[in-house]
C-alpha cells in the first residue's frame, strides 16, 4: 500500500512517500504472539546489556581499556536494536505497516552502522588483547586512555561516514515500487524499488561491505595467531589467564561474523529462499549477538561476574530488610 500525503504548513508544500512493509508472515493470526515474544526479547536485550554496563560504569576498578571496549560494544548493540524493535512492535499491532521513505533510510543507516561498528569495535578489542598478551611491558604506553578515546572515535566515525554516503545515494533514488518484502528497511531492498540505474549504488554498497568487514576480520585473525603463538611458548598458567580474557571475544567475533554472512547472503539471494527462512535470517544479527554478548562477558570474565553477583545479592538483601 502506498500513501502520498500533500499538506501545507507555513505556505510550504510537504510530500511524504510511504512504503509498505510486507514481510510479515500470517500477522493477523499470530500478531499478539509475535508482539509478546518480540517484547520479551527486546526487554531481555535491554536488561542484560544494561546490567553489564551499569556494573562497568559504577566500579572504578573496571575503568580500564578492556572493560571500556566491552561497554562500547554493548552500547552499540543497544543503539542497533533501538532502530529495529520499537518500530517492529508498533507494526505488529497496526493495521497498516507503513514507514516513510525518509524514516526507512534512517532505519537502514542505523542498522548497517551497528553492524559495521561491531566489526571495528571487535578489531579494537583484539588490538587491546594483543598488546596486553604479546607486549605486556608496553601496554601502559600503547593503550592509554587517550588512545582508547581515539580508537572508539574511529570505530564509530568511519563506519558512519562510509555508510552515510551510501544512504545519501539511496535517498536520491526515484522509486517506482513501494512494497518492501521485509519486516524492516534494508538498503538492498530499497535499491530494488528504484526504476533507475542502481549499478553505481550497488558497487558502492559492495565496496563498503568489503572495507567494513575484511580489514577488521583479517586484523582479528592476525592478532589471534600472534596471541596463540605467544601462549604456546609460555606456561600453562599464562595460557589459562590469556585464553580466559580472549575466549569471550573470539566467541562473539565468530558468532557475529556467521550471522552477518547469513544476512548478506539472504539480502543477495532474496526471492530464491523460502520467505520464512529469509525473515529469520534477516533478524538473526539483531537478536543473537545483542542477547549473547552480555551473557558471555557476564559469565566468562570473573571481574564482571563477581560484581554482578554482588550487586544482585545486595539488592536482594535490601528487599528482605
PDB file of C-alpha atoms in Angstrom:
ATOM      1  CA  UNK A   1       0.000   0.000   0.000  1.00  0.00           C
ATOM      2  CA  UNK A   2       1.323   3.452  -0.855  1.00  0.00           C
ATOM      3  CA  UNK A   3       0.166   6.713   0.529  1.00  0.00           C
ATOM      4  CA  UNK A   4       1.411  10.074  -0.699  1.00  0.00           C
ATOM      5  CA  UNK A   5       0.349  12.889   1.584  1.00  0.00           C
ATOM      6  CA  UNK A   6       0.190  16.501   0.470  1.00  0.00           C
ATOM      7  CA  UNK A   7      -0.122  19.058   3.223  1.00  0.00           C
ATOM      8  CA  UNK A   8       0.616  22.702   3.697  1.00  0.00           C
ATOM      9  CA  UNK A   9       2.422  24.184   6.652  1.00  0.00           C
ATOM     10  CA  UNK A  10       3.550  27.813   6.654  1.00  0.00           C
ATOM     11  CA  UNK A  11       2.794  28.037   2.912  1.00  0.00           C
ATOM     12  CA  UNK A  12       5.185  25.157   2.183  1.00  0.00           C
ATOM     13  CA  UNK A  13       4.044  22.021   0.396  1.00  0.00           C
ATOM     14  CA  UNK A  14       5.150  18.755   2.004  1.00  0.00           C
ATOM     15  CA  UNK A  15       5.222  15.495   0.053  1.00  0.00           C
ATOM     16  CA  UNK A  16       5.726  12.314   2.070  1.00  0.00           C
ATOM     17  CA  UNK A  17       6.143   8.940   0.393  1.00  0.00           C
ATOM     18  CA  UNK A  18       5.202   5.928   2.497  1.00  0.00           C
ATOM     19  CA  UNK A  19       6.459   2.389   1.916  1.00  0.00           C
ATOM     20  CA  UNK A  20       4.608  -0.734   2.965  1.00  0.00           C
ATOM     21  CA  UNK A  21       6.466  -3.465   4.879  1.00  0.00           C
ATOM     22  CA  UNK A  22       5.091  -6.729   3.501  1.00  0.00           C
ATOM     23  CA  UNK A  23       7.477  -9.272   5.037  1.00  0.00           C
ATOM     24  CA  UNK A  24       5.297 -10.357   7.974  1.00  0.00           C
ATOM     25  CA  UNK A  25       4.097 -13.963   7.961  1.00  0.00           C
ATOM     26  CA  UNK A  26       0.444 -14.645   8.925  1.00  0.00           C
ATOM     27  CA  UNK A  27       0.462 -11.493  11.021  1.00  0.00           C
ATOM     28  CA  UNK A  28      -3.305 -11.280  11.621  1.00  0.00           C
ATOM     29  CA  UNK A  29      -3.297 -14.811  13.022  1.00  0.00           C
ATOM     30  CA  UNK A  30      -0.233 -14.539  15.282  1.00  0.00           C
ATOM     31  CA  UNK A  31       0.230 -10.796  15.874  1.00  0.00           C
ATOM     32  CA  UNK A  32      -0.201 -10.983  19.675  1.00  0.00           C
ATOM     33  CA  UNK A  33       2.209 -13.929  19.890  1.00  0.00           C
ATOM     34  CA  UNK A  34       4.748 -12.044  17.738  1.00  0.00           C
ATOM     35  CA  UNK A  35       4.289  -8.932  19.877  1.00  0.00           C
ATOM     36  CA  UNK A  36       4.758 -10.795  23.186  1.00  0.00           C
ATOM     37  CA  UNK A  37       7.838 -12.740  22.014  1.00  0.00           C
ATOM     38  CA  UNK A  38       9.464  -9.667  20.438  1.00  0.00           C
ATOM     39  CA  UNK A  39       8.779  -7.523  23.515  1.00  0.00           C
ATOM     40  CA  UNK A  40      10.270 -10.229  25.755  1.00  0.00           C
ATOM     41  CA  UNK A  41      13.402 -10.486  23.577  1.00  0.00           C
ATOM     42  CA  UNK A  42      13.810  -6.689  23.493  1.00  0.00           C
ATOM     43  CA  UNK A  43      13.376  -6.387  27.263  1.00  0.00           C
ATOM     44  CA  UNK A  44      15.954  -9.141  27.789  1.00  0.00           C
ATOM     45  CA  UNK A  45      18.385  -7.362  25.448  1.00  0.00           C
ATOM     46  CA  UNK A  46      17.951  -4.059  27.313  1.00  0.00           C
ATOM     47  CA  UNK A  47      18.191  -5.644  30.775  1.00  0.00           C
ATOM     48  CA  UNK A  48      21.186  -7.916  30.067  1.00  0.00           C
ATOM     49  CA  UNK A  49      23.212  -5.195  28.356  1.00  0.00           C
ATOM     50  CA  UNK A  50      22.201  -2.550  30.917  1.00  0.00           C
ATOM     51  CA  UNK A  51      23.273  -4.725  33.877  1.00  0.00           C
ATOM     52  CA  UNK A  52      26.806  -5.202  32.488  1.00  0.00           C
ATOM     53  CA  UNK A  53      27.038  -1.513  31.502  1.00  0.00           C
ATOM     54  CA  UNK A  54      25.954  -0.387  34.996  1.00  0.00           C
ATOM     55  CA  UNK A  55      28.496  -2.729  36.624  1.00  0.00           C
ATOM     56  CA  UNK A  56      31.315  -1.393  34.417  1.00  0.00           C
ATOM     57  CA  UNK A  57      30.472   2.296  34.856  1.00  0.00           C
ATOM     58  CA  UNK A  58      29.746   2.100  38.598  1.00  0.00           C
ATOM     59  CA  UNK A  59      33.019   0.358  39.516  1.00  0.00           C
ATOM     60  CA  UNK A  60      36.176   2.438  39.171  1.00  0.00           C
ATOM     61  CA  UNK A  61      38.337  -0.697  39.115  1.00  0.00           C
ATOM     62  CA  UNK A  62      36.693  -1.612  35.817  1.00  0.00           C
ATOM     63  CA  UNK A  63      37.518   1.731  34.215  1.00  0.00           C
ATOM     64  CA  UNK A  64      40.229   0.047  32.177  1.00  0.00           C
ATOM     65  CA  UNK A  65      40.580  -0.205  28.362  1.00  0.00           C
ATOM     66  CA  UNK A  66      39.330  -3.809  28.103  1.00  0.00           C
ATOM     67  CA  UNK A  67      36.132  -3.080  30.035  1.00  0.00           C
ATOM     68  CA  UNK A  68      35.563   0.252  28.274  1.00  0.00           C
ATOM     69  CA  UNK A  69      35.681  -1.550  24.921  1.00  0.00           C
ATOM     70  CA  UNK A  70      33.178  -4.108  26.267  1.00  0.00           C
ATOM     71  CA  UNK A  71      30.868  -1.262  27.348  1.00  0.00           C
ATOM     72  CA  UNK A  72      31.182   0.320  23.883  1.00  0.00           C
ATOM     73  CA  UNK A  73      30.289  -2.997  22.236  1.00  0.00           C
ATOM     74  CA  UNK A  74      27.193  -3.431  24.411  1.00  0.00           C
ATOM     75  CA  UNK A  75      26.169   0.215  23.916  1.00  0.00           C
ATOM     76  CA  UNK A  76      26.464  -0.267  20.165  1.00  0.00           C
ATOM     77  CA  UNK A  77      24.077  -3.234  20.395  1.00  0.00           C
ATOM     78  CA  UNK A  78      21.508  -1.115  22.260  1.00  0.00           C
ATOM     79  CA  UNK A  79      21.665   1.559  19.529  1.00  0.00           C
ATOM     80  CA  UNK A  80      21.300  -1.055  16.767  1.00  0.00           C
ATOM     81  CA  UNK A  81      18.355  -2.830  18.381  1.00  0.00           C
ATOM     82  CA  UNK A  82      16.617   0.519  19.098  1.00  0.00           C
ATOM     83  CA  UNK A  83      16.494   1.037  15.326  1.00  0.00           C
ATOM     84  CA  UNK A  84      14.509  -2.190  14.871  1.00  0.00           C
ATOM     85  CA  UNK A  85      12.413  -3.298  17.849  1.00  0.00           C
ATOM     86  CA  UNK A  86      10.199  -0.260  18.661  1.00  0.00           C
ATOM     87  CA  UNK A  87       9.037   0.034  15.031  1.00  0.00           C
ATOM     88  CA  UNK A  88       8.580  -3.742  14.802  1.00  0.00           C
ATOM     89  CA  UNK A  89       6.426  -3.804  17.949  1.00  0.00           C
ATOM     90  CA  UNK A  90       4.237  -0.967  16.614  1.00  0.00           C
ATOM     91  CA  UNK A  91       3.813  -2.779  13.284  1.00  0.00           C
ATOM     92  CA  UNK A  92       2.578  -5.962  14.966  1.00  0.00           C
ATOM     93  CA  UNK A  93      -0.423  -4.092  16.372  1.00  0.00           C
ATOM     94  CA  UNK A  94      -1.023  -1.753  13.403  1.00  0.00           C
ATOM     95  CA  UNK A  95      -3.446  -2.302  10.558  1.00  0.00           C
ATOM     96  CA  UNK A  96      -1.074  -0.743   8.018  1.00  0.00           C
ATOM     97  CA  UNK A  97       2.649  -1.374   8.353  1.00  0.00           C
ATOM     98  CA  UNK A  98       3.812   1.855   6.747  1.00  0.00           C
ATOM     99  CA  UNK A  99       7.061   3.777   7.015  1.00  0.00           C
ATOM    100  CA  UNK A 100       8.082   6.972   5.280  1.00  0.00           C
ATOM    101  CA  UNK A 101      10.920   6.724   2.771  1.00  0.00           C
ATOM    102  CA  UNK A 102      12.997   9.125   4.917  1.00  0.00           C
ATOM    103  CA  UNK A 103      12.439   7.084   8.100  1.00  0.00           C
ATOM    104  CA  UNK A 104      13.159   3.896   6.158  1.00  0.00           C
ATOM    105  CA  UNK A 105      16.504   5.300   5.011  1.00  0.00           C
ATOM    106  CA  UNK A 106      17.399   6.308   8.574  1.00  0.00           C
ATOM    107  CA  UNK A 107      16.460   2.869   9.931  1.00  0.00           C
ATOM    108  CA  UNK A 108      18.626   1.210   7.294  1.00  0.00           C
ATOM    109  CA  UNK A 109      21.512   3.548   8.167  1.00  0.00           C
ATOM    110  CA  UNK A 110      21.408   2.773  11.913  1.00  0.00           C
ATOM    111  CA  UNK A 111      21.151  -0.992  11.375  1.00  0.00           C
ATOM    112  CA  UNK A 112      24.034  -1.020   8.873  1.00  0.00           C
ATOM    113  CA  UNK A 113      26.060   1.289  11.113  1.00  0.00           C
ATOM    114  CA  UNK A 114      25.513  -1.058  14.072  1.00  0.00           C
ATOM    115  CA  UNK A 115      26.869  -3.999  12.061  1.00  0.00           C
ATOM    116  CA  UNK A 116      29.886  -2.118  10.669  1.00  0.00           C
ATOM    117  CA  UNK A 117      30.757  -0.585  14.065  1.00  0.00           C
ATOM    118  CA  UNK A 118      30.564  -4.029  15.647  1.00  0.00           C
ATOM    119  CA  UNK A 119      33.407  -5.235  13.422  1.00  0.00           C
ATOM    120  CA  UNK A 120      35.570  -2.158  14.094  1.00  0.00           C
ATOM    121  CA  UNK A 121      34.952  -2.396  17.854  1.00  0.00           C
ATOM    122  CA  UNK A 122      35.859  -6.098  17.828  1.00  0.00           C
ATOM    123  CA  UNK A 123      39.106  -5.263  15.989  1.00  0.00           C
ATOM    124  CA  UNK A 124      39.922  -2.553  18.584  1.00  0.00           C
ATOM    125  CA  UNK A 125      39.302  -5.115  21.344  1.00  0.00           C
ATOM    126  CA  UNK A 126      41.569  -7.592  19.536  1.00  0.00           C
ATOM    127  CA  UNK A 127      44.326  -4.951  19.439  1.00  0.00           C
ATOM    128  CA  UNK A 128      43.914  -4.371  23.193  1.00  0.00           C
ATOM    129  CA  UNK A 129      44.232  -8.105  23.915  1.00  0.00           C
ATOM    130  CA  UNK A 130      47.177  -8.455  21.504  1.00  0.00           C
ATOM    131  CA  UNK A 131      49.168  -5.695  23.237  1.00  0.00           C
ATOM    132  CA  UNK A 132      48.207  -6.992  26.697  1.00  0.00           C
ATOM    133  CA  UNK A 133      49.403 -10.550  25.971  1.00  0.00           C
ATOM    134  CA  UNK A 134      52.147 -10.115  23.368  1.00  0.00           C
ATOM    135  CA  UNK A 135      53.633  -6.803  24.559  1.00  0.00           C
ATOM    136  CA  UNK A 136      52.747  -6.547  28.272  1.00  0.00           C
ATOM    137  CA  UNK A 137      55.652  -4.225  29.146  1.00  0.00           C
ATOM    138  CA  UNK A 138      54.476  -1.713  26.512  1.00  0.00           C
ATOM    139  CA  UNK A 139      50.772  -1.936  27.396  1.00  0.00           C
ATOM    140  CA  UNK A 140      50.651   1.178  29.599  1.00  0.00           C
ATOM    141  CA  UNK A 141      52.411   3.180  26.852  1.00  0.00           C
ATOM    142  CA  UNK A 142      50.454   1.881  23.856  1.00  0.00           C
ATOM    143  CA  UNK A 143      46.954   1.617  25.408  1.00  0.00           C
ATOM    144  CA  UNK A 144      46.465   4.902  27.228  1.00  0.00           C
ATOM    145  CA  UNK A 145      43.006   6.346  27.870  1.00  0.00           C
ATOM    146  CA  UNK A 146      43.636   8.944  25.156  1.00  0.00           C
ATOM    147  CA  UNK A 147      44.358   6.058  22.751  1.00  0.00           C
ATOM    148  CA  UNK A 148      41.127   4.329  23.802  1.00  0.00           C
ATOM    149  CA  UNK A 149      39.136   7.510  23.081  1.00  0.00           C
ATOM    150  CA  UNK A 150      40.745   7.845  19.643  1.00  0.00           C
ATOM    151  CA  UNK A 151      40.059   4.196  18.817  1.00  0.00           C
ATOM    152  CA  UNK A 152      36.411   4.494  19.876  1.00  0.00           C
ATOM    153  CA  UNK A 153      36.012   7.651  17.783  1.00  0.00           C
ATOM    154  CA  UNK A 154      37.427   5.858  14.724  1.00  0.00           C
ATOM    155  CA  UNK A 155      35.291   2.763  15.402  1.00  0.00           C
ATOM    156  CA  UNK A 156      32.099   4.842  15.132  1.00  0.00           C
ATOM    157  CA  UNK A 157      33.108   7.688  12.817  1.00  0.00           C
ATOM    158  CA  UNK A 158      34.482   5.794   9.814  1.00  0.00           C
ATOM    159  CA  UNK A 159      31.578   3.286   9.524  1.00  0.00           C
ATOM    160  CA  UNK A 160      29.092   6.177   9.926  1.00  0.00           C
ATOM    161  CA  UNK A 161      30.859   8.181   7.222  1.00  0.00           C
ATOM    162  CA  UNK A 162      31.087   5.292   4.729  1.00  0.00           C
ATOM    163  CA  UNK A 163      27.522   4.084   5.281  1.00  0.00           C
ATOM    164  CA  UNK A 164      26.192   7.653   5.387  1.00  0.00           C
ATOM    165  CA  UNK A 165      27.447   8.262   1.841  1.00  0.00           C
ATOM    166  CA  UNK A 166      25.653   5.101   0.683  1.00  0.00           C
ATOM    167  CA  UNK A 167      22.428   6.170   2.386  1.00  0.00           C
ATOM    168  CA  UNK A 168      22.589   9.625   0.755  1.00  0.00           C
ATOM    169  CA  UNK A 169      22.929   7.877  -2.618  1.00  0.00           C
ATOM    170  CA  UNK A 170      19.937   5.675  -1.770  1.00  0.00           C
ATOM    171  CA  UNK A 171      17.876   8.666  -0.605  1.00  0.00           C
ATOM    172  CA  UNK A 172      18.300  10.250  -4.041  1.00  0.00           C
ATOM    173  CA  UNK A 173      16.631   7.270  -5.750  1.00  0.00           C
ATOM    174  CA  UNK A 174      13.455   7.702  -7.746  1.00  0.00           C
ATOM    175  CA  UNK A 175      11.062   4.974  -6.631  1.00  0.00           C
ATOM    176  CA  UNK A 176       8.556   3.255  -8.877  1.00  0.00           C
ATOM    177  CA  UNK A 177       7.639   0.434  -6.476  1.00  0.00           C
ATOM    178  CA  UNK A 178       6.522   0.896  -2.891  1.00  0.00           C
ATOM    179  CA  UNK A 179       6.336  -2.553  -1.283  1.00  0.00           C
ATOM    180  CA  UNK A 180       9.246  -3.927   0.724  1.00  0.00           C
ATOM    181  CA  UNK A 181       9.100  -7.681   1.157  1.00  0.00           C
ATOM    182  CA  UNK A 182      10.742  -7.339   4.574  1.00  0.00           C
ATOM    183  CA  UNK A 183       9.876  -6.519   8.189  1.00  0.00           C
ATOM    184  CA  UNK A 184      12.396  -3.672   8.401  1.00  0.00           C
ATOM    185  CA  UNK A 185      14.252  -1.424   5.977  1.00  0.00           C
ATOM    186  CA  UNK A 186      17.307  -2.678   4.167  1.00  0.00           C
ATOM    187  CA  UNK A 187      19.444  -0.829   1.626  1.00  0.00           C
ATOM    188  CA  UNK A 188      19.444  -3.673  -0.905  1.00  0.00           C
ATOM    189  CA  UNK A 189      15.665  -3.930  -0.671  1.00  0.00           C
ATOM    190  CA  UNK A 190      15.333  -0.153  -1.208  1.00  0.00           C
ATOM    191  CA  UNK A 191      17.519  -0.315  -4.315  1.00  0.00           C
ATOM    192  CA  UNK A 192      15.141  -2.913  -5.786  1.00  0.00           C
ATOM    193  CA  UNK A 193      12.289  -0.379  -5.553  1.00  0.00           C
ATOM    194  CA  UNK A 194      14.057   2.034  -7.893  1.00  0.00           C
ATOM    195  CA  UNK A 195      13.139   2.310 -11.547  1.00  0.00           C
ATOM    196  CA  UNK A 196      16.504   3.865 -12.482  1.00  0.00           C
ATOM    197  CA  UNK A 197      20.043   2.563 -12.847  1.00  0.00           C
ATOM    198  CA  UNK A 198      21.395   1.391  -9.471  1.00  0.00           C
ATOM    199  CA  UNK A 199      24.722  -0.083 -10.611  1.00  0.00           C
ATOM    200  CA  UNK A 200      26.786   2.739  -9.024  1.00  0.00           C
ATOM    201  CA  UNK A 201      24.945   2.344  -5.719  1.00  0.00           C
ATOM    202  CA  UNK A 202      25.315  -1.443  -5.810  1.00  0.00           C
ATOM    203  CA  UNK A 203      29.037  -1.089  -6.497  1.00  0.00           C
ATOM    204  CA  UNK A 204      29.448   1.368  -3.636  1.00  0.00           C
ATOM    205  CA  UNK A 205      27.484  -0.958  -1.327  1.00  0.00           C
ATOM    206  CA  UNK A 206      29.807  -3.850  -2.223  1.00  0.00           C
ATOM    207  CA  UNK A 207      32.843  -1.599  -1.687  1.00  0.00           C
ATOM    208  CA  UNK A 208      31.529  -0.541   1.753  1.00  0.00           C
ATOM    209  CA  UNK A 209      30.882  -4.184   2.693  1.00  0.00           C
ATOM    210  CA  UNK A 210      34.449  -5.170   1.765  1.00  0.00           C
ATOM    211  CA  UNK A 211      36.014  -2.182   3.578  1.00  0.00           C
ATOM    212  CA  UNK A 212      33.906  -2.574   6.737  1.00  0.00           C
ATOM    213  CA  UNK A 213      34.278  -6.337   7.106  1.00  0.00           C
ATOM    214  CA  UNK A 214      37.508  -7.701   5.614  1.00  0.00           C
ATOM    215  CA  UNK A 215      40.198  -5.398   7.149  1.00  0.00           C
ATOM    216  CA  UNK A 216      38.829  -5.863  10.726  1.00  0.00           C
ATOM    217  CA  UNK A 217      38.357  -9.629  10.181  1.00  0.00           C
ATOM    218  CA  UNK A 218      41.893 -10.065   8.783  1.00  0.00           C
ATOM    219  CA  UNK A 219      43.345  -7.972  11.619  1.00  0.00           C
ATOM    220  CA  UNK A 220      41.499 -10.016  14.268  1.00  0.00           C
ATOM    221  CA  UNK A 221      42.726 -13.274  12.674  1.00  0.00           C
ATOM    222  CA  UNK A 222      46.304 -11.919  12.636  1.00  0.00           C
ATOM    223  CA  UNK A 223      46.190 -10.868  16.319  1.00  0.00           C
ATOM    224  CA  UNK A 224      44.856 -14.248  17.418  1.00  0.00           C
ATOM    225  CA  UNK A 225      47.548 -16.112  15.503  1.00  0.00           C
ATOM    226  CA  UNK A 226      50.132 -13.986  17.329  1.00  0.00           C
ATOM    227  CA  UNK A 227      48.378 -14.465  20.687  1.00  0.00           C
ATOM    228  CA  UNK A 228      48.251 -18.250  20.165  1.00  0.00           C
ATOM    229  CA  UNK A 229      51.951 -18.297  19.245  1.00  0.00           C
ATOM    230  CA  UNK A 230      52.858 -16.426  22.440  1.00  0.00           C
ATOM    231  CA  UNK A 231      50.589 -18.656  24.567  1.00  0.00           C
ATOM    232  CA  UNK A 232      52.213 -21.838  23.252  1.00  0.00           C
ATOM    233  CA  UNK A 233      55.644 -20.529  24.300  1.00  0.00           C
ATOM    234  CA  UNK A 234      54.564 -19.721  27.872  1.00  0.00           C
ATOM    235  CA  UNK A 235      53.470 -21.561  30.991  1.00  0.00           C
ATOM    236  CA  UNK A 236      50.175 -23.347  31.484  1.00  0.00           C
ATOM    237  CA  UNK A 237      49.004 -20.693  33.972  1.00  0.00           C
ATOM    238  CA  UNK A 238      49.820 -17.901  31.487  1.00  0.00           C
ATOM    239  CA  UNK A 239      47.861 -19.716  28.747  1.00  0.00           C
ATOM    240  CA  UNK A 240      44.865 -20.158  31.055  1.00  0.00           C
ATOM    241  CA  UNK A 241      44.722 -16.461  32.021  1.00  0.00           C
ATOM    242  CA  UNK A 242      45.272 -15.296  28.430  1.00  0.00           C
ATOM    243  CA  UNK A 243      42.587 -17.561  26.985  1.00  0.00           C
ATOM    244  CA  UNK A 244      40.172 -16.600  29.785  1.00  0.00           C
ATOM    245  CA  UNK A 245      40.149 -12.992  28.552  1.00  0.00           C
ATOM    246  CA  UNK A 246      40.370 -13.840  24.828  1.00  0.00           C
ATOM    247  CA  UNK A 247      37.813 -16.661  24.645  1.00  0.00           C
ATOM    248  CA  UNK A 248      34.672 -14.467  25.085  1.00  0.00           C
ATOM    249  CA  UNK A 249      35.924 -12.040  22.432  1.00  0.00           C
ATOM    250  CA  UNK A 250      36.638 -14.884  19.995  1.00  0.00           C
ATOM    251  CA  UNK A 251      33.183 -16.456  20.525  1.00  0.00           C
ATOM    252  CA  UNK A 252      31.487 -13.098  19.930  1.00  0.00           C
ATOM    253  CA  UNK A 253      33.547 -12.405  16.800  1.00  0.00           C
ATOM    254  CA  UNK A 254      32.772 -15.822  15.275  1.00  0.00           C
ATOM    255  CA  UNK A 255      29.089 -15.570  16.215  1.00  0.00           C
ATOM    256  CA  UNK A 256      28.717 -12.079  14.737  1.00  0.00           C
ATOM    257  CA  UNK A 257      30.644 -12.994  11.575  1.00  0.00           C
ATOM    258  CA  UNK A 258      28.445 -16.053  10.954  1.00  0.00           C
ATOM    259  CA  UNK A 259      25.156 -14.169  11.498  1.00  0.00           C
ATOM    260  CA  UNK A 260      26.416 -11.299   9.304  1.00  0.00           C
ATOM    261  CA  UNK A 261      27.286 -13.739   6.500  1.00  0.00           C
ATOM    262  CA  UNK A 262      23.768 -15.178   6.698  1.00  0.00           C
ATOM    263  CA  UNK A 263      22.224 -11.706   6.352  1.00  0.00           C
ATOM    264  CA  UNK A 264      24.496 -10.732   3.412  1.00  0.00           C
ATOM    265  CA  UNK A 265      23.688 -13.981   1.600  1.00  0.00           C
ATOM    266  CA  UNK A 266      19.994 -13.543   2.413  1.00  0.00           C
ATOM    267  CA  UNK A 267      19.996  -9.979   1.006  1.00  0.00           C
ATOM    268  CA  UNK A 268      21.698 -11.062  -2.204  1.00  0.00           C
ATOM    269  CA  UNK A 269      19.555 -14.172  -2.725  1.00  0.00           C
ATOM    270  CA  UNK A 270      16.253 -12.633  -1.627  1.00  0.00           C
ATOM    271  CA  UNK A 271      13.419 -14.294  -3.503  1.00  0.00           C
ATOM    272  CA  UNK A 272      15.413 -17.525  -4.027  1.00  0.00           C
ATOM    273  CA  UNK A 273      14.989 -18.859  -0.481  1.00  0.00           C
ATOM    274  CA  UNK A 274      11.768 -19.644   1.460  1.00  0.00           C
ATOM    275  CA  UNK A 275      10.262 -16.449   2.885  1.00  0.00           C
ATOM    276  CA  UNK A 276      10.098 -17.743   6.484  1.00  0.00           C
ATOM    277  CA  UNK A 277      13.781 -18.724   6.364  1.00  0.00           C
ATOM    278  CA  UNK A 278      14.686 -15.355   4.826  1.00  0.00           C
ATOM    279  CA  UNK A 279      12.872 -13.421   7.587  1.00  0.00           C
ATOM    280  CA  UNK A 280      14.587 -15.447  10.335  1.00  0.00           C
ATOM    281  CA  UNK A 281      17.999 -14.785   8.777  1.00  0.00           C
ATOM    282  CA  UNK A 282      17.232 -11.072   8.386  1.00  0.00           C
ATOM    283  CA  UNK A 283      16.725 -10.505  12.140  1.00  0.00           C
ATOM    284  CA  UNK A 284      19.249 -13.015  13.476  1.00  0.00           C
ATOM    285  CA  UNK A 285      22.012 -10.398  13.725  1.00  0.00           C
ATOM    286  CA  UNK A 286      19.804  -8.173  15.891  1.00  0.00           C
ATOM    287  CA  UNK A 287      18.689 -10.997  18.198  1.00  0.00           C
ATOM    288  CA  UNK A 288      21.541 -13.428  18.898  1.00  0.00           C
ATOM    289  CA  UNK A 289      24.608 -11.128  19.326  1.00  0.00           C
ATOM    290  CA  UNK A 290      22.821  -8.496  21.499  1.00  0.00           C
ATOM    291  CA  UNK A 291      21.498 -11.294  23.765  1.00  0.00           C
ATOM    292  CA  UNK A 292      24.646 -13.411  23.763  1.00  0.00           C
ATOM    293  CA  UNK A 293      27.324 -10.723  24.238  1.00  0.00           C
ATOM    294  CA  UNK A 294      26.383  -9.554  27.773  1.00  0.00           C
ATOM    295  CA  UNK A 295      25.778 -13.146  28.886  1.00  0.00           C
ATOM    296  CA  UNK A 296      29.214 -14.268  27.653  1.00  0.00           C
ATOM    297  CA  UNK A 297      31.030 -11.309  29.201  1.00  0.00           C
ATOM    298  CA  UNK A 298      28.975 -11.509  32.386  1.00  0.00           C
ATOM    299  CA  UNK A 299      29.758 -15.192  32.901  1.00  0.00           C
ATOM    300  CA  UNK A 300      33.229 -15.607  31.442  1.00  0.00           C
ATOM    301  CA  UNK A 301      35.021 -12.550  32.814  1.00  0.00           C
ATOM    302  CA  UNK A 302      35.492 -13.119  36.540  1.00  0.00           C
ATOM    303  CA  UNK A 303      35.692  -9.417  37.460  1.00  0.00           C
ATOM    304  CA  UNK A 304      32.317  -8.633  35.844  1.00  0.00           C
ATOM    305  CA  UNK A 305      30.628 -11.836  37.032  1.00  0.00           C
ATOM    306  CA  UNK A 306      31.661 -11.304  40.666  1.00  0.00           C
ATOM    307  CA  UNK A 307      30.406  -7.717  40.665  1.00  0.00           C
ATOM    308  CA  UNK A 308      27.088  -8.681  39.038  1.00  0.00           C
ATOM    309  CA  UNK A 309      26.669 -11.407  41.669  1.00  0.00           C
ATOM    310  CA  UNK A 310      27.487  -8.914  44.426  1.00  0.00           C
ATOM    311  CA  UNK A 311      25.052  -6.351  43.007  1.00  0.00           C
ATOM    312  CA  UNK A 312      22.148  -8.833  42.944  1.00  0.00           C
ATOM    313  CA  UNK A 313      22.950 -10.163  46.428  1.00  0.00           C
ATOM    314  CA  UNK A 314      22.998  -6.592  47.766  1.00  0.00           C
ATOM    315  CA  UNK A 315      19.645  -5.750  46.103  1.00  0.00           C
ATOM    316  CA  UNK A 316      18.160  -8.986  47.463  1.00  0.00           C
ATOM    317  CA  UNK A 317      19.340  -8.114  50.972  1.00  0.00           C
ATOM    318  CA  UNK A 318      17.751  -4.647  50.720  1.00  0.00           C
ATOM    319  CA  UNK A 319      14.466  -6.236  49.634  1.00  0.00           C
ATOM    320  CA  UNK A 320      14.476  -8.631  52.598  1.00  0.00           C
ATOM    321  CA  UNK A 321      15.146  -5.895  55.109  1.00  0.00           C
TER     322      UNK A 321
END
